[in-house]
mmCIF file of C-alpha atoms in Angstrom:
data_model
loop_
_atom_site.group_PDB
_atom_site.id
_atom_site.type_symbol
_atom_site.label_atom_id
_atom_site.label_comp_id
_atom_site.label_asym_id
_atom_site.label_seq_id
_atom_site.Cartn_x
_atom_site.Cartn_y
_atom_site.Cartn_z
ATOM 1 C CA ASP A 1190 7.485 82.213 77.957
ATOM 2 C CA THR A 1191 5.198 82.227 75.021
ATOM 3 C CA THR A 1192 6.606 84.303 72.804
ATOM 4 C CA LYS A 1193 9.814 82.538 72.980
ATOM 5 C CA THR A 1194 8.594 79.107 71.796
ATOM 6 C CA ASN A 1195 7.232 80.656 69.159
ATOM 7 C CA VAL A 1196 10.424 81.218 67.690
ATOM 8 C CA VAL A 1197 9.801 78.180 66.086
ATOM 9 C CA ASP A 1198 6.488 79.336 64.600
ATOM 10 C CA ALA A 1199 8.427 83.082 63.981
ATOM 11 C CA TRP A 1200 11.310 81.193 61.523
ATOM 12 C CA TRP A 1201 9.295 78.762 59.327
ATOM 13 C CA GLN A 1202 6.319 82.233 58.609
ATOM 14 C CA SER A 1203 9.925 83.086 57.523
ATOM 15 C CA PHE A 1204 11.514 80.613 55.220
ATOM 16 C CA GLU A 1205 7.305 80.943 53.826
ATOM 17 C CA GLU A 1206 8.022 84.414 52.711
ATOM 18 C CA ARG A 1207 11.845 83.595 51.494
ATOM 19 C CA TYR A 1208 10.339 80.456 49.737
ATOM 20 C CA GLY A 1209 7.588 82.951 48.075
ATOM 21 C CA ARG A 1210 9.673 84.902 46.831
ATOM 22 C CA MET A 1211 11.624 82.614 45.628
ATOM 23 C CA PHE A 1212 9.765 80.319 43.482
ATOM 24 C CA LEU A 1213 6.996 83.267 41.921
ATOM 25 C CA TYR A 1214 6.809 81.112 38.875
ATOM 26 C CA ASP A 1215 5.858 77.596 36.882
ATOM 27 C CA LEU A 1216 8.478 75.269 37.138
ATOM 28 C CA THR A 1217 8.925 72.106 36.402
ATOM 29 C CA GLU A 1218 8.607 69.069 39.610
ATOM 30 C CA GLU A 1219 11.998 68.432 38.348
ATOM 31 C CA GLU A 1220 13.585 72.246 37.884
ATOM 32 C CA HIS A 1221 11.646 72.948 40.580
ATOM 33 C CA MET A 1222 13.425 70.704 43.067
ATOM 34 C CA ARG A 1223 16.733 71.603 41.938
ATOM 35 C CA LYS A 1224 16.102 75.474 42.367
ATOM 36 C CA LEU A 1225 14.702 74.210 45.979
ATOM 37 C CA VAL A 1226 18.416 72.960 46.348
ATOM 38 C CA GLN A 1227 20.736 74.897 45.244
ATOM 39 C CA SER A 1228 19.208 78.612 44.861
ATOM 40 C CA PHE A 1229 17.023 78.691 48.332
ATOM 41 C CA PHE A 1230 19.166 76.302 51.259
ATOM 42 C CA SER A 1231 22.180 77.668 49.949
ATOM 43 C CA THR A 1232 20.973 81.047 50.785
ATOM 44 C CA PHE A 1233 20.924 79.792 54.853
ATOM 45 C CA GLU A 1234 24.697 79.213 56.282
ATOM 46 C CA ARG A 1235 26.004 76.505 58.212
ATOM 47 C CA PRO A 1236 27.137 76.746 61.175
ATOM 48 C CA THR A 1237 30.733 76.184 62.530
ATOM 49 C CA SER A 1238 30.929 73.245 65.450
ATOM 50 C CA LYS A 1239 31.678 76.733 68.012
ATOM 51 C CA ALA A 1240 28.051 78.063 67.077
ATOM 52 C CA PRO A 1241 25.566 78.308 69.743
ATOM 53 C CA PHE A 1242 22.870 75.557 70.031
ATOM 54 C CA LEU A 1243 20.265 78.435 68.396
ATOM 55 C CA ASP A 1244 22.252 79.287 65.121
ATOM 56 C CA HIS A 1245 22.109 74.694 64.302
ATOM 57 C CA PHE A 1246 18.493 74.469 65.236
ATOM 58 C CA TYR A 1247 17.857 77.099 63.233
ATOM 59 C CA TYR A 1248 20.129 75.513 60.842
ATOM 60 C CA VAL A 1249 18.454 71.899 61.645
ATOM 61 C CA HIS A 1250 14.515 73.885 61.464
ATOM 62 C CA ALA A 1251 16.107 75.526 57.377
ATOM 63 C CA ALA A 1252 16.676 71.914 55.945
ATOM 64 C CA LEU A 1253 13.405 70.896 57.592
ATOM 65 C CA PHE A 1254 11.966 73.225 56.064
ATOM 66 C CA THR A 1255 12.854 72.598 52.202
ATOM 67 C CA PHE A 1256 12.564 69.174 53.045
ATOM 68 C CA VAL A 1257 9.143 69.201 53.482
ATOM 69 C CA LYS A 1258 8.722 71.415 50.389
ATOM 70 C CA LEU A 1259 11.212 68.686 48.438
ATOM 71 C CA VAL A 1260 8.880 65.475 49.714
ATOM 72 C CA HIS A 1261 5.673 67.145 48.787
ATOM 73 C CA ILE A 1262 6.454 67.450 44.945
ATOM 74 C CA PRO A 1263 4.712 64.884 42.780
ATOM 75 C CA GLN A 1264 7.077 62.271 41.181
ATOM 76 C CA HIS A 1265 7.158 62.473 37.380
ATOM 77 C CA ALA A 1266 5.811 59.080 36.152
ATOM 78 C CA TRP A 1267 8.772 57.187 35.263
ATOM 79 C CA GLY A 1268 12.126 59.083 32.549
ATOM 80 C CA TYR A 1269 14.943 61.300 32.939
ATOM 81 C CA SER A 1270 13.079 63.770 35.595
ATOM 82 C CA ALA A 1271 11.593 60.866 38.064
ATOM 83 C CA ILE A 1272 14.992 59.786 38.112
ATOM 84 C CA MET A 1273 17.091 62.735 38.550
ATOM 85 C CA GLN A 1274 14.260 63.714 41.443
ATOM 86 C CA GLU A 1275 14.912 60.553 43.402
ATOM 87 C CA ARG A 1276 18.297 62.179 42.846
ATOM 88 C CA HIS A 1277 17.793 65.296 44.109
ATOM 89 C CA ILE A 1278 16.139 64.169 47.781
ATOM 90 C CA THR A 1279 18.749 61.010 47.855
ATOM 91 C CA GLN A 1280 20.850 63.480 48.436
ATOM 92 C CA PHE A 1281 19.871 66.265 50.199
ATOM 93 C CA VAL A 1282 18.461 63.527 52.946
ATOM 94 C CA PRO A 1283 22.358 63.433 54.009
ATOM 95 C CA LYS A 1284 22.650 67.193 54.784
ATOM 96 C CA VAL A 1285 19.696 67.139 56.895
ATOM 97 C CA GLN A 1286 20.932 64.518 58.939
ATOM 98 C CA GLN A 1287 24.452 65.463 59.410
ATOM 99 C CA ALA A 1288 22.908 69.189 60.511
ATOM 100 C CA ILE A 1289 21.045 66.866 63.292
ATOM 101 C CA LYS A 1290 24.032 64.996 64.226
ATOM 102 C CA ASP A 1291 25.704 68.871 64.425
ATOM 103 C CA LEU A 1292 23.076 69.754 66.774
ATOM 104 C CA ALA A 1293 22.898 66.975 68.761
ATOM 105 C CA LYS A 1294 26.327 67.364 70.033
ATOM 106 C CA LYS A 1295 25.232 70.767 71.376
ATOM 107 C CA PRO A 1296 23.810 71.263 75.498
ATOM 108 C CA ARG A 1297 21.196 72.039 75.690
ATOM 109 C CA THR A 1298 18.618 74.917 78.587
ATOM 110 C CA LYS A 1299 16.026 74.893 79.733
ATOM 111 C CA LEU A 1300 14.455 77.189 77.370
ATOM 112 C CA HIS A 1301 16.156 74.798 73.992
ATOM 113 C CA GLU A 1302 13.717 71.412 75.588
ATOM 114 C CA GLN A 1303 11.045 74.197 75.328
ATOM 115 C CA LEU A 1304 11.837 74.789 71.382
ATOM 116 C CA ILE A 1305 12.482 71.429 71.058
ATOM 117 C CA TYR A 1306 9.285 70.558 72.084
ATOM 118 C CA ALA A 1307 7.384 73.167 70.169
ATOM 119 C CA SER A 1308 9.005 71.301 66.594
ATOM 120 C CA MET A 1309 7.589 68.156 66.945
ATOM 121 C CA PRO A 1310 4.370 69.296 64.430
ATOM 122 C CA TYR A 1311 7.061 70.765 62.336
ATOM 123 C CA ALA A 1312 8.947 66.862 62.113
ATOM 124 C CA ARG A 1313 5.723 65.415 61.795
ATOM 125 C CA SER A 1314 4.508 67.542 58.183
ATOM 126 C CA ILE A 1315 7.528 65.525 56.501
ATOM 127 C CA LEU A 1316 5.598 62.110 57.397
ATOM 128 C CA SER A 1317 2.957 63.321 54.330
ATOM 129 C CA GLY A 1318 4.891 63.846 52.242
ATOM 130 C CA GLU A 1319 4.576 61.251 48.145
ATOM 131 C CA LEU A 1320 4.861 57.909 49.275
ATOM 132 C CA THR A 1321 6.999 57.332 46.464
ATOM 133 C CA TYR A 1322 10.297 59.196 49.266
ATOM 134 C CA PHE A 1323 8.523 56.869 51.991
ATOM 135 C CA ARG A 1324 12.671 55.941 52.635
ATOM 136 C CA GLN A 1325 13.748 58.960 52.491
ATOM 137 C CA ILE A 1326 11.604 60.921 55.068
ATOM 138 C CA LEU A 1327 11.954 58.127 57.224
ATOM 139 C CA ASP A 1328 16.095 58.266 57.084
ATOM 140 C CA VAL A 1329 15.205 62.140 58.014
ATOM 141 C CA TYR A 1330 12.351 61.561 61.070
ATOM 142 C CA GLU A 1331 14.177 58.588 62.593
ATOM 143 C CA THR A 1332 17.528 61.388 62.847
ATOM 144 C CA MET A 1333 15.547 63.373 64.462
ATOM 145 C CA TRP A 1334 13.551 61.002 66.609
ATOM 146 C CA THR A 1335 17.247 59.822 67.615
ATOM 147 C CA TYR A 1336 19.370 62.482 68.496
ATOM 148 C CA VAL A 1337 16.463 65.734 69.108
ATOM 149 C CA PHE A 1338 13.607 64.207 71.027
ATOM 150 C CA THR A 1339 15.439 62.517 73.395
ATOM 151 C CA ASP A 1340 12.531 63.056 76.116
ATOM 152 C CA PRO A 1341 11.291 59.568 76.511
ATOM 153 C CA SER A 1342 7.689 61.711 77.542
ATOM 154 C CA TYR A 1343 8.225 63.748 74.062
ATOM 155 C CA ARG A 1344 9.089 60.254 72.453
ATOM 156 C CA GLU A 1345 5.955 58.623 74.527
ATOM 157 C CA GLU A 1346 3.683 61.114 73.311
ATOM 158 C CA GLU A 1347 4.650 60.529 69.729
ATOM 159 C CA CYS A 1348 4.096 57.283 70.096
ATOM 160 C CA ASN A 1349 0.244 57.356 71.104
ATOM 161 C CA TRP A 1350 0.096 59.949 68.450
ATOM 162 C CA ALA A 1351 1.304 58.661 65.782
ATOM 163 C CA ILE A 1352 -0.326 55.557 66.341
ATOM 164 C CA LYS A 1353 -4.134 57.482 66.983
ATOM 165 C CA GLN A 1354 -3.266 58.261 63.521
ATOM 166 C CA LEU A 1355 -2.431 54.686 62.014
ATOM 167 C CA ASN A 1356 -6.301 53.952 63.416
ATOM 168 C CA GLU A 1357 -7.314 57.206 61.625
ATOM 169 C CA LYS A 1358 -7.065 56.218 58.782
ATOM 170 C CA GLU A 1359 -8.391 54.021 55.885
ATOM 171 C CA THR A 1360 -6.070 52.482 53.616
ATOM 172 C CA VAL A 1361 -2.641 50.845 53.806
ATOM 173 C CA GLU A 1362 -0.876 53.346 51.971
ATOM 174 C CA GLN A 1363 -2.652 55.701 54.361
ATOM 175 C CA LYS A 1364 -1.374 53.776 57.571
ATOM 176 C CA LEU A 1365 2.352 53.284 56.606
ATOM 177 C CA PRO A 1366 3.826 55.946 57.111
ATOM 178 C CA PHE A 1367 2.616 55.825 61.149
ATOM 179 C CA ILE A 1368 2.881 52.469 61.394
ATOM 180 C CA ALA A 1369 6.879 52.980 60.748
ATOM 181 C CA THR A 1370 6.889 55.621 62.595
ATOM 182 C CA ALA A 1371 4.733 54.241 65.735
ATOM 183 C CA SER A 1372 7.192 51.361 65.289
ATOM 184 C CA TYR A 1373 10.664 52.906 65.110
ATOM 185 C CA VAL A 1374 10.525 55.802 68.196
ATOM 186 C CA SER A 1375 8.458 52.326 70.573
ATOM 187 C CA PHE A 1376 11.822 50.811 69.550
ATOM 188 C CA LEU A 1377 13.827 54.131 70.972
ATOM 189 C CA LEU A 1378 11.789 53.409 74.061
ATOM 190 C CA GLU A 1379 12.461 49.992 74.779
ATOM 191 C CA ASN A 1380 8.973 48.715 73.708
ATOM 192 C CA ASP A 1381 10.410 45.545 71.973
ATOM 193 C CA GLN A 1382 7.149 43.769 72.032
ATOM 194 C CA GLN A 1383 4.952 47.108 70.274
ATOM 195 C CA ALA A 1384 7.494 47.653 67.730
ATOM 196 C CA TYR A 1385 7.797 44.048 66.256
ATOM 197 C CA GLN A 1386 3.717 44.168 66.654
ATOM 198 C CA LEU A 1387 3.190 46.594 64.539
ATOM 199 C CA VAL A 1388 5.816 45.921 61.420
ATOM 200 C CA GLU A 1389 4.864 42.515 61.456
ATOM 201 C CA PRO A 1390 2.168 42.273 58.887
ATOM 202 C CA PHE A 1391 4.388 44.031 56.498
ATOM 203 C CA PRO A 1392 7.309 42.126 54.917
ATOM 204 C CA TYR A 1393 9.190 44.719 53.642
ATOM 205 C CA LEU A 1394 9.077 47.348 56.254
ATOM 206 C CA ALA A 1395 9.496 44.168 58.761
ATOM 207 C CA THR A 1396 12.724 43.209 57.181
ATOM 208 C CA GLU A 1397 14.542 47.161 57.437
ATOM 209 C CA HIS A 1398 13.887 47.644 60.530
ATOM 210 C CA ILE A 1399 14.145 44.105 62.142
ATOM 211 C CA VAL A 1400 17.252 44.186 61.059
ATOM 212 C CA ASP A 1401 17.601 48.260 61.425
ATOM 213 C CA PHE A 1402 17.367 47.374 65.585
ATOM 214 C CA MET A 1403 19.080 44.331 65.167
ATOM 215 C CA HIS A 1404 22.125 46.889 64.557
ATOM 216 C CA MET A 1405 21.385 49.530 66.967
ATOM 217 C CA SER A 1406 21.160 46.656 69.838
ATOM 218 C CA PHE A 1407 24.221 45.675 69.077
ATOM 219 C CA ALA A 1408 25.838 49.074 68.638
ATOM 220 C CA LYS A 1409 25.040 49.796 71.445
ATOM 221 C CA LYS A 1410 26.101 46.540 73.465
ATOM 222 C CA GLN A 1411 22.649 45.191 74.206
ATOM 223 C CA ILE A 1412 23.458 41.907 72.787
ATOM 224 C CA GLN A 1413 20.281 39.640 74.402
ATOM 225 C CA ARG A 1414 18.179 42.512 72.529
ATOM 226 C CA GLY A 1415 19.984 42.025 69.315
ATOM 227 C CA ALA A 1416 20.098 38.020 69.225
ATOM 228 C CA GLU A 1417 16.568 38.567 69.799
ATOM 229 C CA TRP A 1418 15.322 40.741 66.726
ATOM 230 C CA PHE A 1419 17.432 38.613 64.510
ATOM 231 C CA HIS A 1420 15.405 35.682 65.879
ATOM 232 C CA ARG A 1421 12.028 37.476 65.213
ATOM 233 C CA LEU A 1422 14.291 38.038 61.077
ATOM 234 C CA GLU A 1423 14.549 34.424 61.213
ATOM 235 C CA LYS A 1424 10.868 33.690 62.328
ATOM 236 C CA ASN A 1425 9.445 34.963 59.383
ATOM 237 C CA MET A 1426 11.951 34.706 56.626
ATOM 238 C CA GLU A 1427 10.243 31.941 54.529
ATOM 239 C CA SER A 1428 7.084 33.638 54.650
ATOM 240 C CA TYR A 1429 8.542 36.998 53.849
ATOM 241 C CA LEU A 1430 10.303 35.277 50.984
ATOM 242 C CA HIS A 1431 7.662 33.775 48.975
ATOM 243 C CA SER A 1432 5.581 36.975 49.850
ATOM 244 C CA LEU A 1433 8.246 39.388 48.400
ATOM 245 C CA ARG A 1434 8.252 40.771 44.922
ATOM 246 C CA MET A 1435 10.357 38.104 42.206
ATOM 247 C CA THR A 1436 12.912 40.703 41.216
ATOM 248 C CA ASP A 1437 12.846 41.551 45.634
ATOM 249 C CA ARG A 1438 14.189 38.412 46.583
ATOM 250 C CA ASP A 1439 17.962 37.969 46.096
ATOM 251 C CA TRP A 1440 18.052 41.780 48.319
ATOM 252 C CA PHE A 1441 15.914 39.895 51.044
ATOM 253 C CA VAL A 1442 18.477 36.517 51.121
ATOM 254 C CA ARG A 1443 21.313 39.347 51.404
ATOM 255 C CA THR A 1444 19.951 40.796 53.832
ATOM 256 C CA VAL A 1445 19.237 38.106 55.603
ATOM 257 C CA LEU A 1446 22.466 36.315 55.419
ATOM 258 C CA SER A 1447 24.762 40.009 56.267
ATOM 259 C CA ALA A 1448 21.747 40.298 59.581
ATOM 260 C CA TYR A 1449 23.055 37.000 60.334
ATOM 261 C CA SER A 1450 27.245 37.034 60.544
ATOM 262 C CA GLN A 1451 26.562 40.265 62.309
ATOM 263 C CA TYR A 1452 24.184 38.135 64.649
ATOM 264 C CA ARG A 1453 27.614 35.303 64.634
ATOM 265 C CA ILE A 1454 29.648 38.027 65.191
ATOM 266 C CA ALA A 1455 27.888 40.300 68.342
ATOM 267 C CA THR A 1456 27.371 36.351 69.945
ATOM 268 C CA LYS A 1457 30.589 35.171 69.148
ATOM 269 C CA SER A 1458 28.237 31.978 68.009
ATOM 270 C CA ASP A 1459 29.409 29.481 65.688
ATOM 271 C CA GLU A 1460 26.500 27.399 65.166
ATOM 272 C CA THR A 1461 27.202 26.297 60.898
ATOM 273 C CA GLU A 1462 23.794 24.225 61.378
ATOM 274 C CA ARG A 1463 22.047 26.945 61.763
ATOM 275 C CA TYR A 1464 24.020 28.548 58.868
ATOM 276 C CA GLU A 1465 23.550 25.869 56.350
ATOM 277 C CA GLN A 1466 19.700 25.559 57.383
ATOM 278 C CA LEU A 1467 19.012 29.618 56.725
ATOM 279 C CA LEU A 1468 20.823 28.606 53.293
ATOM 280 C CA GLN A 1469 18.025 25.381 52.845
ATOM 281 C CA LYS A 1470 15.201 27.165 53.357
ATOM 282 C CA LEU A 1471 15.648 30.493 51.370
ATOM 283 C CA LEU A 1472 16.911 27.870 48.409
ATOM 284 C CA PRO A 1473 16.760 28.513 45.464
ATOM 285 C CA TYR A 1474 17.699 32.082 46.104
ATOM 286 C CA SER A 1475 20.685 31.350 48.555
ATOM 287 C CA PHE A 1476 21.601 28.262 45.626
ATOM 288 C CA TYR A 1477 24.859 29.547 44.534
ATOM 289 C CA THR A 1478 25.896 31.021 48.541
ATOM 290 C CA TYR A 1479 24.847 27.246 49.618
ATOM 291 C CA ILE A 1480 27.240 25.514 46.739
ATOM 292 C CA ASP A 1481 29.826 27.777 48.219
ATOM 293 C CA TYR A 1482 29.781 27.112 51.667
ATOM 294 C CA LEU A 1483 29.451 22.915 51.037
ATOM 295 C CA PHE A 1484 32.640 22.892 49.230
ATOM 296 C CA ASP A 1485 34.336 25.049 51.648
ATOM 297 C CA GLU A 1486 32.309 22.769 54.223
ATOM 298 C CA GLN A 1487 33.582 19.526 52.022
ATOM 299 C CA LYS A 1488 30.615 18.368 51.596
ATOM 300 C CA TRP A 1489 30.386 16.980 48.731
ATOM 301 C CA ARG A 1490 27.194 14.401 48.838
ATOM 302 C CA GLU A 1491 25.273 16.918 50.290
ATOM 303 C CA LEU A 1492 26.599 19.784 47.221
ATOM 304 C CA ILE A 1493 26.115 17.161 44.228
ATOM 305 C CA GLU A 1494 22.228 16.356 45.864
ATOM 306 C CA LEU A 1495 22.182 20.487 45.353
ATOM 307 C CA TYR A 1496 23.293 20.150 42.168
ATOM 308 C CA MET A 1497 20.354 17.603 41.374
ATOM 309 C CA LEU A 1498 17.903 19.425 43.184
ATOM 310 C CA GLU A 1499 18.225 21.559 40.239
ATOM 311 C CA LYS A 1500 18.118 20.162 37.585
ATOM 312 C CA ALA A 1501 21.850 21.116 37.072
ATOM 313 C CA ASN A 1502 24.017 19.621 34.488
ATOM 314 C CA VAL A 1503 27.597 18.834 34.600
ATOM 315 C CA ASP A 1504 28.172 21.988 32.235
ATOM 316 C CA MET A 1505 26.514 23.496 35.269
ATOM 317 C CA ILE A 1506 29.708 22.840 37.900
ATOM 318 C CA HIS A 1507 32.151 25.021 37.695
ATOM 319 C CA PRO A 1508 34.754 22.995 36.903
ATOM 320 C CA PHE A 1509 37.035 23.137 40.345
ATOM 321 C CA HIS A 1510 34.219 22.211 42.008
ATOM 322 C CA LEU A 1511 34.180 19.008 39.331
ATOM 323 C CA LYS A 1512 37.603 17.511 39.610
ATOM 324 C CA GLU A 1513 37.590 18.384 43.876
ATOM 325 C CA ILE A 1514 34.760 15.914 44.145
ATOM 326 C CA GLU A 1515 35.598 13.236 41.939
ATOM 327 C CA GLN A 1516 38.998 12.968 43.527
ATOM 328 C CA THR A 1517 37.581 12.412 46.762
ATOM 329 C CA ASP A 1518 34.974 9.784 45.048
ATOM 330 C CA ARG A 1519 34.192 9.578 41.885
ATOM 331 C CA SER A 1520 30.958 7.576 42.005
ATOM 332 C CA LEU A 1521 29.184 10.835 43.783
ATOM 333 C CA VAL A 1522 29.119 12.855 40.247
ATOM 334 C CA LEU A 1523 27.611 9.081 38.657
ATOM 335 C CA PRO A 1524 23.779 10.128 38.761
ATOM 336 C CA LEU A 1525 25.235 14.298 37.643
ATOM 337 C CA TYR A 1526 26.613 13.061 34.658
ATOM 338 C CA HIS A 1527 23.442 10.146 33.692
ATOM 339 C CA GLN A 1528 20.698 13.300 34.666
ATOM 340 C CA THR A 1529 23.266 15.216 32.113
ATOM 341 C CA ILE A 1530 22.813 12.031 29.070
ATOM 342 C CA MET A 1531 19.529 13.012 29.832
ATOM 343 C CA TYR A 1532 18.785 15.789 29.807
ATOM 344 C CA TYR A 1533 20.655 16.544 26.210
ATOM 345 C CA ILE A 1534 18.456 13.417 25.246
ATOM 346 C CA GLU A 1535 15.764 15.182 25.273
ATOM 347 C CA GLN A 1536 16.656 18.210 23.656
ATOM 348 C CA LYS A 1537 16.458 16.279 20.627
ATOM 349 C CA ASN A 1538 18.185 18.471 18.424
ATOM 350 C CA ARG A 1539 21.098 17.471 16.237
ATOM 351 C CA SER A 1540 23.509 19.811 18.307
ATOM 352 C CA ALA A 1541 22.537 18.352 21.509
ATOM 353 C CA TYR A 1542 22.581 14.589 19.846
ATOM 354 C CA LYS A 1543 27.079 15.470 19.123
ATOM 355 C CA GLN A 1544 27.386 17.344 23.181
ATOM 356 C CA ALA A 1545 25.851 13.533 23.822
ATOM 357 C CA ILE A 1546 28.223 11.509 22.255
ATOM 358 C CA LYS A 1547 30.840 13.438 22.966
#
C-alpha cells in the first residue's frame, strides 16, 4: 500500500534529478524561466485523450513541478526582464490548468484516490511562491481543488490546514495566500459564511473572490446563492472603492457593474432603481456610465444636475446630448450655461474672455 502511495514521491524525485542535470550553471532569472518552459517541460509528452489516468496524472505532476520552480524565481524589480518573467508565468498557467482538466475527465479507482490524497502536499508547495505571482498561483491552486481534490474530507482537511497556517503567520503578506485558499476551499464546501468572513477585510482579494463565487454559483444554477454573493459585494462597495489605489478604482467600477449585469440576467430582475443607486454610489468613477444611463432613460433634469455637480461646462457635454435636452426643455440647460460663463470669467485670461463673449 505505502509503495503505491509513494509513486508520487518517486516522480518528484525523478523531476528533481532531471532538473538538476539541466540547470548546472548560472542563468538570469528570465533565462531560467524560459529554459524551464521551453527546454525542461517540453521533454514531457502531453498524453492523448485516450491515455489512462496515470499518464495524465504524471503529466499534471510534471506541470506542477515546473510551475513550483517558476513561481519561486524572484522577479526583477523592473524593466524588460520583469515583463518577460510575468509573461512566462502567465502563459504557463493555462497549460497546467488544461492538464488538470484533461485528468478530471478520467475515471478513478480506489488506488487513484490514494495517489490523489498523496498529492496534496505537492499542490500546497506552490503557495510559498513569490507574492508577485499571487494571482497566477491562486489560479492553479483553485483549478486543482475544483477538479482533482473533489473528496469533501480532503477539502475539510485542507481548509483546516490553511487556517492553521494563517494563524501561525506574522504579517498580512504571509497570511494572504492561506486566507485566499481557506476561503476558496470553504466555498467549495458550501460554507459561504466562512468563505466570506475570511476575505471580507481585504478589498482586492474580496472583490475577486466574491465575483468568482457569484459566477460559480450562477453557473451551477444556484441562483439564490449567487444573488447572496452579489449582495455581499454591494454591501462593501463604497468602503472597498475608497480603500483601493486611485489607479484601480475604474477597474473596480467595471467589475461591480459587470457583476450587476450578470446578477440581473441570472435573477431575471429588472430593478432600474437598483442600478441607478449603484451608479450614484460609485461616483465620480461611474460618471460616464451614469451619464449614458440618464440619457438612455431621458432623465434630463438628473443629467444636468450631474453635469453641474461635476463642475462641467457646456463644452464638455456631448453636442448630441445637449441638443436633445434643449429640444425637450431649454430652461434645464440655462444653469449650465451660467456655470460655463462663470468658469470662463474666472479664467481671467484673454483667450478665455474671447470664448465667453462668443
